[in-house]
Short mmCIF file of C-alpha atoms in Angstrom, two decimals:
data_model
loop_
_atom_site.label_atom_id
_atom_site.label_comp_id
_atom_site.label_asym_id
_atom_site.label_seq_id
_atom_site.Cartn_x
_atom_site.Cartn_y
_atom_site.Cartn_z
CA MET A 1 -14.36 -0.99 20.11
CA PRO A 2 -11.54 -0.75 17.49
CA LEU A 3 -8.44 -0.51 19.72
CA LYS A 4 -6.48 3.03 19.18
CA GLY A 5 -3.51 2.47 16.38
CA GLU A 6 -0.59 3.24 18.33
CA LYS A 7 -2.33 1.07 21.44
CA ILE A 8 -2.02 -2.07 18.31
CA PRO A 9 1.70 -3.57 19.26
CA HIS A 10 1.67 -3.55 22.63
CA LYS A 11 -1.36 -5.58 22.75
CA MET A 12 0.02 -7.55 19.86
CA LEU A 13 4.08 -7.78 21.88
CA SER A 14 1.66 -9.17 25.15
CA GLN A 15 0.26 -11.96 22.96
CA ASP A 16 3.45 -13.01 21.39
CA ALA A 17 5.83 -15.38 23.21
CA TYR A 18 8.60 -15.17 20.33
CA SER A 19 9.20 -11.96 20.46
CA THR A 20 9.14 -11.94 24.23
CA TRP A 21 11.34 -14.52 23.68
CA LEU A 22 13.83 -12.25 21.98
CA GLY A 23 13.85 -9.72 24.25
CA ILE A 24 11.85 -7.07 21.96
CA GLU A 25 10.73 -4.00 23.06
CA ILE A 26 9.14 -1.41 21.59
CA LEU A 27 10.84 1.86 21.43
CA GLU A 28 8.64 4.09 19.85
CA CYS A 29 4.98 3.84 18.51
CA GLU A 30 2.34 5.82 16.68
CA ILE A 31 0.03 4.94 13.75
CA GLY A 32 2.56 3.79 10.72
CA ARG A 33 4.91 3.65 12.51
CA CYS A 34 6.96 1.50 14.80
CA LYS A 35 11.06 1.09 16.39
CA VAL A 36 11.54 -2.37 18.32
CA ALA A 37 15.05 -2.94 19.82
CA MET A 38 16.65 -6.46 21.33
CA THR A 39 19.71 -7.42 22.41
CA ILE A 40 21.70 -10.56 21.59
CA ARG A 41 22.23 -13.35 24.09
CA GLU A 42 24.42 -15.82 23.26
CA GLU A 43 21.95 -18.61 22.82
CA MET A 44 21.14 -16.83 19.64
CA LEU A 45 24.53 -17.62 18.44
CA ASN A 46 25.36 -19.96 15.37
CA SER A 47 28.10 -22.46 15.11
CA MET A 48 30.32 -19.65 13.81
CA ASN A 49 29.56 -17.81 17.12
CA LYS A 50 27.91 -15.05 15.15
CA ALA A 51 23.95 -14.22 15.97
CA HIS A 52 21.65 -16.71 13.43
CA GLY A 53 20.24 -14.84 10.72
CA GLY A 54 16.71 -15.40 12.01
CA ILE A 55 17.63 -13.29 15.09
CA SER A 56 18.00 -9.80 12.91
CA TYR A 57 15.38 -11.12 10.25
CA ALA A 58 12.77 -11.73 13.38
CA LEU A 59 12.97 -8.36 14.70
CA ALA A 60 12.75 -6.17 11.46
CA ASP A 61 9.55 -8.66 10.97
CA THR A 62 7.94 -7.86 14.53
CA ALA A 63 8.33 -3.56 13.19
CA PHE A 64 7.00 -4.55 10.36
CA GLY A 65 4.35 -6.23 11.51
CA PHE A 66 3.95 -4.01 14.81
CA ALA A 67 4.04 -1.00 11.79
CA ALA A 68 1.55 -2.61 9.37
CA ASN A 69 -1.21 -2.81 12.19
CA THR A 70 -1.49 0.30 13.55
CA HIS A 71 -3.40 1.52 10.67
CA GLY A 72 -6.36 -0.47 12.73
CA LYS A 73 -6.94 -3.23 10.82
CA TYR A 74 -5.64 -6.63 11.25
CA ALA A 75 -2.68 -6.67 8.43
CA VAL A 76 -0.48 -9.86 7.59
CA SER A 77 2.89 -10.59 6.01
CA ILE A 78 3.14 -11.99 2.65
CA GLU A 79 6.13 -12.19 1.48
CA THR A 80 9.11 -10.86 2.89
CA SER A 81 13.41 -11.05 2.57
CA ILE A 82 16.15 -9.87 3.83
CA ASN A 83 20.05 -8.34 3.23
CA HIS A 84 22.55 -9.61 5.89
CA ILE A 85 25.02 -7.14 5.75
CA GLU A 86 27.29 -7.21 8.98
CA ALA A 87 27.70 -10.21 11.14
CA LEU A 88 26.24 -9.54 14.54
CA GLU A 89 27.88 -10.51 17.88
CA GLU A 90 26.35 -11.32 21.60
CA GLY A 91 25.45 -8.29 22.75
CA ASP A 92 25.09 -5.93 19.81
CA TYR A 93 21.73 -3.63 20.70
CA LEU A 94 19.48 -3.71 17.52
CA THR A 95 17.08 -1.54 16.29
CA ALA A 96 14.68 -2.06 13.44
CA GLU A 97 12.10 0.86 12.53
CA SER A 98 8.96 0.37 9.74
CA VAL A 99 7.27 3.21 8.58
CA ILE A 100 4.01 2.18 6.44
CA GLU A 101 2.47 5.54 5.35
CA ASN A 102 0.23 4.40 2.48
CA VAL A 103 -3.03 2.30 3.18
CA LYS A 104 -5.16 3.05 0.37
CA ASN A 105 -4.56 -0.55 -1.45
CA LYS A 106 -4.88 -3.75 0.82
CA LEU A 107 -1.19 -4.10 -0.12
CA GLY A 108 2.22 -2.81 1.82
CA PHE A 109 5.14 -2.79 0.81
CA ASN A 110 8.23 -1.78 3.08
CA ILE A 111 11.91 -1.66 3.74
CA ILE A 112 12.78 -2.04 7.36
CA GLU A 113 16.41 -0.90 8.16
CA VAL A 114 18.10 -2.59 11.53
CA LYS A 115 21.33 -1.31 12.51
CA ARG A 116 24.16 -1.09 15.25
CA GLY A 117 24.00 2.38 16.51
CA GLU A 118 23.92 4.45 13.28
CA GLU A 119 25.63 1.45 11.63
CA LEU A 120 23.45 -0.57 9.04
CA VAL A 121 23.59 -4.14 9.75
CA ALA A 122 20.85 -5.95 7.21
CA LEU A 123 17.61 -4.86 5.31
CA PHE A 124 13.88 -6.12 5.29
CA LYS A 125 11.45 -5.44 2.43
CA GLY A 126 8.17 -7.00 3.31
CA VAL A 127 4.60 -7.35 1.71
CA VAL A 128 1.54 -7.03 4.19
CA TYR A 129 -2.10 -7.10 3.01
CA ARG A 130 -4.60 -6.15 4.98
CA THR A 131 -7.41 -7.67 6.00
CA GLN A 132 -11.11 -5.93 6.86
CA LYS A 133 -10.83 -7.36 10.54
CA ASP A 134 -10.61 -4.50 13.06
CA TRP A 135 -8.58 -4.78 16.43
CA THR A 136 -10.45 -5.03 19.63
#
């Protein structure tokens, strides 16, 4: 039996060891939209005592993947990139929100804003491929 869209990200997170290690939590989720958050920890810092770029990238990628899959079909990213706008510190609380409305094609395009409070700290761009496999 197909899984309802807004329940899919919760199932995905329960099976995602990396996002769980990062401490990512789902704040809001509905079909076509997912907002996630996390706090930067000491073990996520680079040699300059700033958050490693992969941390904000992973948060945005998780939001992107979760939103893309809410439409009920397995969806996988095929191309992603990020622009880092501000350096991030230990203790920073980040949010990332992905909204994927148009599902007419096998490919979906999205821009995810990563924020520290109201401040934009990174812009993530992604292309997703939608398969025909249902989430169950």
